[in-house]
Tab-separated table of C-alpha atoms in Angstrom:
chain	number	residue	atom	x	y	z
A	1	UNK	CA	-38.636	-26.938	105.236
A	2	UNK	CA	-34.936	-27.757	105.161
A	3	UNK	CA	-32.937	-25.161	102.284
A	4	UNK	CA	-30.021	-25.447	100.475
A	5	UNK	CA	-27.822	-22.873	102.475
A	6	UNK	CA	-24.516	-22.683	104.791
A	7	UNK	CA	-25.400	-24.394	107.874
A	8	UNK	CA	-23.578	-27.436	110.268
A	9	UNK	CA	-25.712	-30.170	108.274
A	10	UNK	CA	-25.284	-28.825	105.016
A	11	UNK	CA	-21.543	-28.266	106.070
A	12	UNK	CA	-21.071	-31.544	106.826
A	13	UNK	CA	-23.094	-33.301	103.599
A	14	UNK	CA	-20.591	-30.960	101.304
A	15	UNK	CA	-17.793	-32.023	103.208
A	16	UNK	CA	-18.279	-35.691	103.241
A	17	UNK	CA	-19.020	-35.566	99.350
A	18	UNK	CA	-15.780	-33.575	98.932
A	19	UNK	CA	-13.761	-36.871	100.848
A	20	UNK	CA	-16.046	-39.655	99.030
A	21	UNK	CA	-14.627	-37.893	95.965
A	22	UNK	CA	-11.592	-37.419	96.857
A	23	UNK	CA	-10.318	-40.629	99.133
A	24	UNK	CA	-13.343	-42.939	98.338
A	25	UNK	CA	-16.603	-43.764	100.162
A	26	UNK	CA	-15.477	-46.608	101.784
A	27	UNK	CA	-12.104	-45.076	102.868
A	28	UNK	CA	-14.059	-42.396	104.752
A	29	UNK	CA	-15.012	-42.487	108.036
A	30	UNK	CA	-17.170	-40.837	109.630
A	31	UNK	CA	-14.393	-39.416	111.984
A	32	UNK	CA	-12.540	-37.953	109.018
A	33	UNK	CA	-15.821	-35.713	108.034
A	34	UNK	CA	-16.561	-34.330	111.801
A	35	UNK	CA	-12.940	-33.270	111.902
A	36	UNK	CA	-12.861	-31.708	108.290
A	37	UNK	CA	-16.211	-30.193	108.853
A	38	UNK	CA	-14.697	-28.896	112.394
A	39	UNK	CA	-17.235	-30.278	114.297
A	40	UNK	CA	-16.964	-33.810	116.412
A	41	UNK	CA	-18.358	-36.964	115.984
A	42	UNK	CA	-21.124	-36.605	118.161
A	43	UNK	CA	-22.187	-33.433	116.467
A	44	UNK	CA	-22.508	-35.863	112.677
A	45	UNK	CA	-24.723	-38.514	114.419
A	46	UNK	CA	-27.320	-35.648	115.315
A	47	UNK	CA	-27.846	-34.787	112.304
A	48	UNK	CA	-27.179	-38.131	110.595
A	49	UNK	CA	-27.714	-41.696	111.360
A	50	UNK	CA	-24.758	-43.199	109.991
A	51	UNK	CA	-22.538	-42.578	107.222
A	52	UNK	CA	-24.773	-43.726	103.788
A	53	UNK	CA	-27.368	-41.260	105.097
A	54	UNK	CA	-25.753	-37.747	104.771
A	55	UNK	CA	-26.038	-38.757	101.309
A	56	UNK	CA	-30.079	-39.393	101.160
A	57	UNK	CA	-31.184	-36.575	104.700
A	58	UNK	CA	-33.487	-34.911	103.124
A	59	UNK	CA	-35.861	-37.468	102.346
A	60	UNK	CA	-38.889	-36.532	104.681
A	61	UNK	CA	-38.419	-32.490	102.995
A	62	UNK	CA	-38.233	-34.602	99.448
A	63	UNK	CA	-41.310	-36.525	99.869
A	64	UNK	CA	-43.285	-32.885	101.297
A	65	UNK	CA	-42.450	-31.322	98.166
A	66	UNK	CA	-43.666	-33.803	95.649
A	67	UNK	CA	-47.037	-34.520	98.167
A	68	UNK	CA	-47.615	-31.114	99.270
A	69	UNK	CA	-48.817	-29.595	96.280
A	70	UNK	CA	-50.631	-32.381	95.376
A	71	UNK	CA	-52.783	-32.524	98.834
A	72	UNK	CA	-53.242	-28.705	98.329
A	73	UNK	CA	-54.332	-28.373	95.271
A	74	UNK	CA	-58.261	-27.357	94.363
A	75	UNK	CA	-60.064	-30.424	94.788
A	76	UNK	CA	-61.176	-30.013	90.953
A	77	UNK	CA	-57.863	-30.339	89.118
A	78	UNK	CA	-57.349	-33.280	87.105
A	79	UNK	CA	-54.947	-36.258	87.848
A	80	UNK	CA	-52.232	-35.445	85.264
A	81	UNK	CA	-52.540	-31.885	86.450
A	82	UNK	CA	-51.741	-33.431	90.073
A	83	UNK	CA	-48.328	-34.413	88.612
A	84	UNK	CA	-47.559	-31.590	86.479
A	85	UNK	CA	-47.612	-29.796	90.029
A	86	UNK	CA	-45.538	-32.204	91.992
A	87	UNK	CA	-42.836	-32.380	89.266
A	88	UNK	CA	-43.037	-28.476	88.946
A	89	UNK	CA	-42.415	-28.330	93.017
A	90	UNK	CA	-39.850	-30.704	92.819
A	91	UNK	CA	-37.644	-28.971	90.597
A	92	UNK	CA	-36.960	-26.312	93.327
A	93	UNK	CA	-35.878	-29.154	95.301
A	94	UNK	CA	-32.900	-29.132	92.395
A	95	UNK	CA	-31.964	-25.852	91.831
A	96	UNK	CA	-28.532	-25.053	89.026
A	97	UNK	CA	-26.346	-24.783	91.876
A	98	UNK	CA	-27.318	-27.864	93.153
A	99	UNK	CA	-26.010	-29.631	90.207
A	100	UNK	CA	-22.511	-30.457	90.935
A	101	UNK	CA	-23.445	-31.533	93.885
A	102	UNK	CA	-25.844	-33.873	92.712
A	103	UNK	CA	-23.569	-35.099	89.517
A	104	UNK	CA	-20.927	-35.806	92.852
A	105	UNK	CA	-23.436	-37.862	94.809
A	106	UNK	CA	-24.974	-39.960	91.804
A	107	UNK	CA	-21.438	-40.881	90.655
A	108	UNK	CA	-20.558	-42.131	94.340
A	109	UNK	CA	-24.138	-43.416	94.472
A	110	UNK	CA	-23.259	-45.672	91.013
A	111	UNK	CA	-20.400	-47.614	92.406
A	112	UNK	CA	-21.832	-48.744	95.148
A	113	UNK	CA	-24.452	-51.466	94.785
A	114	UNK	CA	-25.971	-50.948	98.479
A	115	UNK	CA	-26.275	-46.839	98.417
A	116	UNK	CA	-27.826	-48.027	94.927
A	117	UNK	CA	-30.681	-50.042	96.707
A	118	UNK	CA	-31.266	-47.376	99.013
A	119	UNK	CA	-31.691	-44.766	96.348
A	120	UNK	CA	-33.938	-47.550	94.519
A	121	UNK	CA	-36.080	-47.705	98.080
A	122	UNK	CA	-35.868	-43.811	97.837
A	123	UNK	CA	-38.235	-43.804	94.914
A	124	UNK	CA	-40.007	-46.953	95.714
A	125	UNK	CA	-41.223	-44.852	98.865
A	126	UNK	CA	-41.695	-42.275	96.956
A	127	UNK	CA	-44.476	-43.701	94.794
A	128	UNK	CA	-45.813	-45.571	97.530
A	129	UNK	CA	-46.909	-42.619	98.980
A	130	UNK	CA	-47.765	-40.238	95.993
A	131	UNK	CA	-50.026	-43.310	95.480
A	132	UNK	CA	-51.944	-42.530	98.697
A	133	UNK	CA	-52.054	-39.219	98.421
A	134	UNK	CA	-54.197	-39.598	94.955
A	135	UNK	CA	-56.365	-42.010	96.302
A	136	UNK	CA	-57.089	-39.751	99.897
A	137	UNK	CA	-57.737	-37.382	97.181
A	138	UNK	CA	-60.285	-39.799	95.318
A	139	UNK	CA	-58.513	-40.595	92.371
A	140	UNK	CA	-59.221	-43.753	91.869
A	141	UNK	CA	-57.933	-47.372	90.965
A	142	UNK	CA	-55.827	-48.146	88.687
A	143	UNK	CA	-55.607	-44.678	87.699
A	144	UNK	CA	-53.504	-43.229	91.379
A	145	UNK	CA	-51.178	-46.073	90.485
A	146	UNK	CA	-50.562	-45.461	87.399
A	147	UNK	CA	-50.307	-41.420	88.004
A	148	UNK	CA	-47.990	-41.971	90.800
A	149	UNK	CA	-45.500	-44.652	88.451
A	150	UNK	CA	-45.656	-42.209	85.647
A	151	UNK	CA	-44.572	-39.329	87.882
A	152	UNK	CA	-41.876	-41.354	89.453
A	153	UNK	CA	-40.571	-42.123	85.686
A	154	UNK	CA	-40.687	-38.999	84.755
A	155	UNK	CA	-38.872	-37.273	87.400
A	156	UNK	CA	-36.176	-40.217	87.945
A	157	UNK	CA	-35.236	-39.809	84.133
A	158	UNK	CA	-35.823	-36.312	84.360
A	159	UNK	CA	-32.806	-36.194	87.109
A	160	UNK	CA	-30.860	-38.592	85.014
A	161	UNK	CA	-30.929	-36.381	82.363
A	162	UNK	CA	-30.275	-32.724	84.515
A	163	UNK	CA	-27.323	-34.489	85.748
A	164	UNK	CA	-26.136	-35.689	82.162
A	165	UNK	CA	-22.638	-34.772	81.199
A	166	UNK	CA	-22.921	-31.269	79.494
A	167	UNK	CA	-26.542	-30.711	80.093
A	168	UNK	CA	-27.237	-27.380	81.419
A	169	UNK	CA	-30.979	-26.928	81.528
A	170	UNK	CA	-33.285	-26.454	84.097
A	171	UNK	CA	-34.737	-29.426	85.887
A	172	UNK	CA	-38.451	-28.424	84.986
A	173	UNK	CA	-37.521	-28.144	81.543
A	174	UNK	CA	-36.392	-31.353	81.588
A	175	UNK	CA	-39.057	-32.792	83.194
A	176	UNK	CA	-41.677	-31.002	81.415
A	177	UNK	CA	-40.017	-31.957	77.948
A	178	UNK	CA	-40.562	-35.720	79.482
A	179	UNK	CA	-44.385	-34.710	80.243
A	180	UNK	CA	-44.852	-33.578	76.840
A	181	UNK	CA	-43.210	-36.858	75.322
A	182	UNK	CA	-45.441	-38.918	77.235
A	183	UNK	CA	-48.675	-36.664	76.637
A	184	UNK	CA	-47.595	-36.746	72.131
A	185	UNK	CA	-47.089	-40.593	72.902
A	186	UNK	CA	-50.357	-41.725	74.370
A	187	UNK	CA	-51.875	-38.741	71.568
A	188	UNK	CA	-49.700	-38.112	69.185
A	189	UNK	CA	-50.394	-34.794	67.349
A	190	UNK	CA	-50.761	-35.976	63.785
B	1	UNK	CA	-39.603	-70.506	70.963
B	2	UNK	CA	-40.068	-72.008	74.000
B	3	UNK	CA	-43.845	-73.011	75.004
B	4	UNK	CA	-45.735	-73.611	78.372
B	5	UNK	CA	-45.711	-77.448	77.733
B	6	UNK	CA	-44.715	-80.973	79.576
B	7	UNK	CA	-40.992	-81.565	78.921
B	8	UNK	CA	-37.915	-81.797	81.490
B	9	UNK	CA	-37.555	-78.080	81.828
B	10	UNK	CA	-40.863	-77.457	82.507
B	11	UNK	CA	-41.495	-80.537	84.817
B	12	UNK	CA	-37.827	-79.479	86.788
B	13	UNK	CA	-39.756	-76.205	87.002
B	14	UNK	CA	-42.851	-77.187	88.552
B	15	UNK	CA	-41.152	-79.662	90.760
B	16	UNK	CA	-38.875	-77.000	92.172
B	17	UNK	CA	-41.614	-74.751	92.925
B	18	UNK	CA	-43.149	-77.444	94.509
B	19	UNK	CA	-40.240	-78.308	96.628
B	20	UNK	CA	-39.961	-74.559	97.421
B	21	UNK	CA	-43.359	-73.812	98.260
B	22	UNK	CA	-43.652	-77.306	100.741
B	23	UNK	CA	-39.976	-77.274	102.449
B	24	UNK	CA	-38.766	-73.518	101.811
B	25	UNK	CA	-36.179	-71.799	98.826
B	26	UNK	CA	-33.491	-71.905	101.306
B	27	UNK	CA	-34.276	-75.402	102.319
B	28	UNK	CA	-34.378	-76.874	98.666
B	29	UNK	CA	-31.243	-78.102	96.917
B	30	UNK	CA	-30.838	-79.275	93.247
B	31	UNK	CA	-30.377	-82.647	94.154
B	32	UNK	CA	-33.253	-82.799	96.089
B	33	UNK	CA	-34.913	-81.155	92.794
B	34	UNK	CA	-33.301	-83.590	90.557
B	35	UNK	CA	-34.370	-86.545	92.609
B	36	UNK	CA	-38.076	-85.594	92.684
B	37	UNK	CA	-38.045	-85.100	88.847
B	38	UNK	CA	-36.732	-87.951	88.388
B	39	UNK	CA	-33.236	-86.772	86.733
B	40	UNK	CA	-29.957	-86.303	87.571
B	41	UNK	CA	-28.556	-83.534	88.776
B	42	UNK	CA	-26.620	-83.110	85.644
B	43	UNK	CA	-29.981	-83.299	83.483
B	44	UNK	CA	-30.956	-80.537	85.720
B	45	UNK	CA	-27.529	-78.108	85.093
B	46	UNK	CA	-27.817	-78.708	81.586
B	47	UNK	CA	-31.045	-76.725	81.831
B	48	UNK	CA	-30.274	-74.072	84.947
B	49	UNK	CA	-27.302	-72.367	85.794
B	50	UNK	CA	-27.981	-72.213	89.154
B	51	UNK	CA	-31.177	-73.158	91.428
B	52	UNK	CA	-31.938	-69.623	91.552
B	53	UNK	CA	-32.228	-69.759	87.389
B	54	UNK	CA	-35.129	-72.206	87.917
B	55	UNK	CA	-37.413	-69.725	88.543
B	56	UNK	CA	-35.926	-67.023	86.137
B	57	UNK	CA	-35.200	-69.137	83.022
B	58	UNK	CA	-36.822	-68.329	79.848
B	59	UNK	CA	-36.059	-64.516	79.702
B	60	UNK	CA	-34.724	-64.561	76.235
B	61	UNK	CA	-38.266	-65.955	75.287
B	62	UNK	CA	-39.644	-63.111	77.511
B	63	UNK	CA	-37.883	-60.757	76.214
B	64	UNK	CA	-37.909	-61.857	72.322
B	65	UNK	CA	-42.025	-61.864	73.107
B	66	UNK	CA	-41.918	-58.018	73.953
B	67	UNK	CA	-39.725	-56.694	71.097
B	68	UNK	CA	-40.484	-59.028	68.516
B	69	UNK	CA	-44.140	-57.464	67.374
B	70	UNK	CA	-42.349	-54.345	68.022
B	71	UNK	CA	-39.543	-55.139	65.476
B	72	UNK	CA	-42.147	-56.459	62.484
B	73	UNK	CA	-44.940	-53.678	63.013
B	74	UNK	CA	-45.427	-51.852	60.151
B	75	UNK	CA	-43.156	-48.650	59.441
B	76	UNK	CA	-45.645	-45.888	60.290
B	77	UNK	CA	-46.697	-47.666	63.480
B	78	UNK	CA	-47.347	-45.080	66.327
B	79	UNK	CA	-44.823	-45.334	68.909
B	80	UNK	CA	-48.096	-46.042	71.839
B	81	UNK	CA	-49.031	-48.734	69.450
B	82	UNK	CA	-46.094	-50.381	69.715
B	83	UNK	CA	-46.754	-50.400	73.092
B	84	UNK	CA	-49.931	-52.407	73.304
B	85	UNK	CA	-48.908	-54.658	70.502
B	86	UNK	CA	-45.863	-55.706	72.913
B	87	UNK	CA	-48.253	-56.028	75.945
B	88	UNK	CA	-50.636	-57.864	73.832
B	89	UNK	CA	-48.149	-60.585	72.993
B	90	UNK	CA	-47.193	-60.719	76.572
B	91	UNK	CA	-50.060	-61.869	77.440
B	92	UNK	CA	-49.713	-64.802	75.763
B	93	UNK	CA	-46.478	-65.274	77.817
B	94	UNK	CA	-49.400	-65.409	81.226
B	95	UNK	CA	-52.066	-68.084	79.766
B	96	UNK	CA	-54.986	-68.597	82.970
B	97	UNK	CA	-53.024	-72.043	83.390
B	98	UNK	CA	-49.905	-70.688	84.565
B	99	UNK	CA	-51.125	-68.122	87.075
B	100	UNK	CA	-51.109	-70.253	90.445
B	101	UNK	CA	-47.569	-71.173	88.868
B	102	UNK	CA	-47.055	-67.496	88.955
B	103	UNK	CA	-48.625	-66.673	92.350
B	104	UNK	CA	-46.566	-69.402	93.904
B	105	UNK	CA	-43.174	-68.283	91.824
B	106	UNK	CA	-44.090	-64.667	93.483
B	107	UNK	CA	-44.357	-65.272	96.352
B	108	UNK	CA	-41.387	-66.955	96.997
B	109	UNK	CA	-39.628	-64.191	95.269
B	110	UNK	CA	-40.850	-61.777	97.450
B	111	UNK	CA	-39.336	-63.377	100.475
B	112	UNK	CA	-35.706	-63.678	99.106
B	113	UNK	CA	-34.514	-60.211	98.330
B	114	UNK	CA	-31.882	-61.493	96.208
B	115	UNK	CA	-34.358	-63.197	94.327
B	116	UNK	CA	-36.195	-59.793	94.439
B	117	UNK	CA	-33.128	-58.275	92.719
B	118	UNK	CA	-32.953	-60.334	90.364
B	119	UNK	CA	-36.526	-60.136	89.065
B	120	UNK	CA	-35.869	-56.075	89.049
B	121	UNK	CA	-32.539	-56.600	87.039
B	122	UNK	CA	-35.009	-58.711	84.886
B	123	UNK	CA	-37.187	-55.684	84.278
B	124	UNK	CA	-34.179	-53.213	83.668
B	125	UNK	CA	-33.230	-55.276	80.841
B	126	UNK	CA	-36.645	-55.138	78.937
B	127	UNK	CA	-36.529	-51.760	79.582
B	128	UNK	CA	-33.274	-51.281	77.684
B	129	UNK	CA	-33.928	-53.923	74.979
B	130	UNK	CA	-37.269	-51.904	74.457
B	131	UNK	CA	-35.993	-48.425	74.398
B	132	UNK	CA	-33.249	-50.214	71.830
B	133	UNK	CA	-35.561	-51.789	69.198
B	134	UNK	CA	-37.612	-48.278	69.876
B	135	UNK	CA	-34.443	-46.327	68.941
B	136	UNK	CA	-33.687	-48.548	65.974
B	137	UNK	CA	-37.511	-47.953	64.588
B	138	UNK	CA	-36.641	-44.522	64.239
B	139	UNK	CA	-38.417	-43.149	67.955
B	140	UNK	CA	-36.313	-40.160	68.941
B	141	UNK	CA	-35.438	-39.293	72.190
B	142	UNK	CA	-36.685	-38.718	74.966
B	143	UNK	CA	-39.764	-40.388	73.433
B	144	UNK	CA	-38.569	-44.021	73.308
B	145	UNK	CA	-37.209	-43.872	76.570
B	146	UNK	CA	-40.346	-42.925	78.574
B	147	UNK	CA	-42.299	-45.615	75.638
B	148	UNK	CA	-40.229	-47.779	77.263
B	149	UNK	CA	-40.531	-46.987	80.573
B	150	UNK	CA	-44.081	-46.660	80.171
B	151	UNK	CA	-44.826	-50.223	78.575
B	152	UNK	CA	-42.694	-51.845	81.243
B	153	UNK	CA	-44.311	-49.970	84.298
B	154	UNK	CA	-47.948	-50.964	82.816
B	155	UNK	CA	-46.964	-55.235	82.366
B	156	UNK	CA	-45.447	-54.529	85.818
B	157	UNK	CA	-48.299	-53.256	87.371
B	158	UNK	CA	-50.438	-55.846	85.533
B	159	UNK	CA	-48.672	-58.717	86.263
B	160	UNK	CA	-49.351	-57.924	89.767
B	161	UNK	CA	-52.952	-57.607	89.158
B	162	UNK	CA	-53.163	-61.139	87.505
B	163	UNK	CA	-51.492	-62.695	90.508
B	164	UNK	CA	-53.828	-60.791	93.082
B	165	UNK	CA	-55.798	-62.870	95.140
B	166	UNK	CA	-59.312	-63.246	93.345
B	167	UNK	CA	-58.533	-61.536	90.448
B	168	UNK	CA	-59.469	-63.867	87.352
B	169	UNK	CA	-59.694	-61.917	84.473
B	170	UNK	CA	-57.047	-62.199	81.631
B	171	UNK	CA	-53.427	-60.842	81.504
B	172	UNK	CA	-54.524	-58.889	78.310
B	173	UNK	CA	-57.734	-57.687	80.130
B	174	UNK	CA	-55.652	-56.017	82.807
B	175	UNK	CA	-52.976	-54.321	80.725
B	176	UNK	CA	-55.587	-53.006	78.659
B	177	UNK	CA	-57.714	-51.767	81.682
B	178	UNK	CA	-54.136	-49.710	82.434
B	179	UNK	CA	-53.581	-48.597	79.404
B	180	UNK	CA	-56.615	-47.323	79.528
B	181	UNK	CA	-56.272	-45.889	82.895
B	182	UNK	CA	-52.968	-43.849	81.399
B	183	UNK	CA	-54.862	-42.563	78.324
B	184	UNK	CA	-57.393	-41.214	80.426
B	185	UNK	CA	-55.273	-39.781	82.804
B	186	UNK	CA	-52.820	-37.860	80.245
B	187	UNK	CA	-56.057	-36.644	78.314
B	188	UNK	CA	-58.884	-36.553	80.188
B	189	UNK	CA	-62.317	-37.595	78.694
B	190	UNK	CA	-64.458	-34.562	79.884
């Protein structure tokens, strides 16, 4: 499982985030992060496709942490449970010090309609296969649907929110102040 | 209001999707729309911005149909009530008699991501309008938002039941069988 530590690919994602900032996205080229990250050009397109993606790697590590837990879970443990546990996991996929970081990327992300769609196919995917793994777990229809949209709600406005100008809480207490909305909405404690 | 009845809009409607479904979106222009309803193509921009806004038009409708029993439910309405009294009354937006209209609509939509886009930039905007009339009821934070989110993932999801091939039950029948499926899964009946 890929960390959040010093290494050439994490070198190079903070660098080209530091020149999106700083000169644009689109006046970036990929030549102008392998030189700043000290590394050449050859060296970027191992790690990364093209340009848009050292802004979404990651993905396949993103998609383990919301699944995993879910898939290993005791084969008793209800559906809402299922998602308490993926949105608990993913929260150490957003760690405090990840934060500026992410505030950096979601600005750049913002301004640019086609990193947009690919962040909207991010979590499209992402429900797609939370989906499946309710149903391999026997959940059934329309309830693994519905489980894996609410989950995907709550953690994209859970992000929206940990990345909110001034916010300094933790991403699972974000998230799991959105849980408890939802639970007090469908029941509301009178 | 407008109503699912004969009248130029509707019949430049059905004749586009006609003309759509038989010779392909791309294929189609307005004057060939015009022609086959029998108006000119000035009858047909008095009614459509563009041929794109053929198959979109009547969103104000749509969206006056989700917040309106919202906006005149009594004060101490539960904020999940709201809910299903806005998904109720959407139903009557999806009568049986327009879903091979709707099938047909979808599936050209589907194959035109643009036209893709626009039906999700469709959906963004009832999301907002609903978290807005929520707000201005009096729902706090972060509770109207994920009302809203909720309400517009469940007529989502439903909608795409009541176009599935075979399925013949009612719009209402499927939201409800969703809502349902979300009560259960946020409190469990054991």
């Amino acid at each position: 499982m890929a960390r959040w530590q010093p290494g050439t690919r994490e070198r190079l994602q903070a660098t080209a985030l530091q020149l999106f900032a700083s000169h644009g996205y689109d006046q970036t080229t990929v030549a102008e992060i392998a030189a700043a990250a000290d590394v050449t050009e050859r060296t970027f397109f191992r790690h990364f496709a093209d340009k848009p993606e050292v802004l979404f790697a990651g993905q396949d590590d993103f998609l383990g942490i919301f699944t995993g837990p879910i898939e290993s879970a005791p084969a008793d443990t209800a559906p809402f449970d299922l998602v308490r546990l993926a949105l608990d996991a993913s929260g150490a996929f957003f760690p405090d010090e990840r934060r500026p970081w992410s505030r950096t990327r979601q600005g750049i992300i913002d301004a640019h309609p086609a990193l947009g769609e690919r962040e909207l196919g991010k979590l499209a995917t992402l429900k797609v296969r939370l989906g499946e793994v309710l149903r391999d777990r026997g959940v059934p229809e329309p309830a693994a649907t519905m489980a894996a949209e609410t989950a995907v709600t709550v953690f994209h406005l859970s992000f929206a929110q940990w990345i909110a100008e001034g916010e300094d809480r933790s991403f699972s207490a974000i998230a799991h102040e959105r849980l408890d909305a939802l639970t007090n909405l469908v029941h509301p404690a009178r």
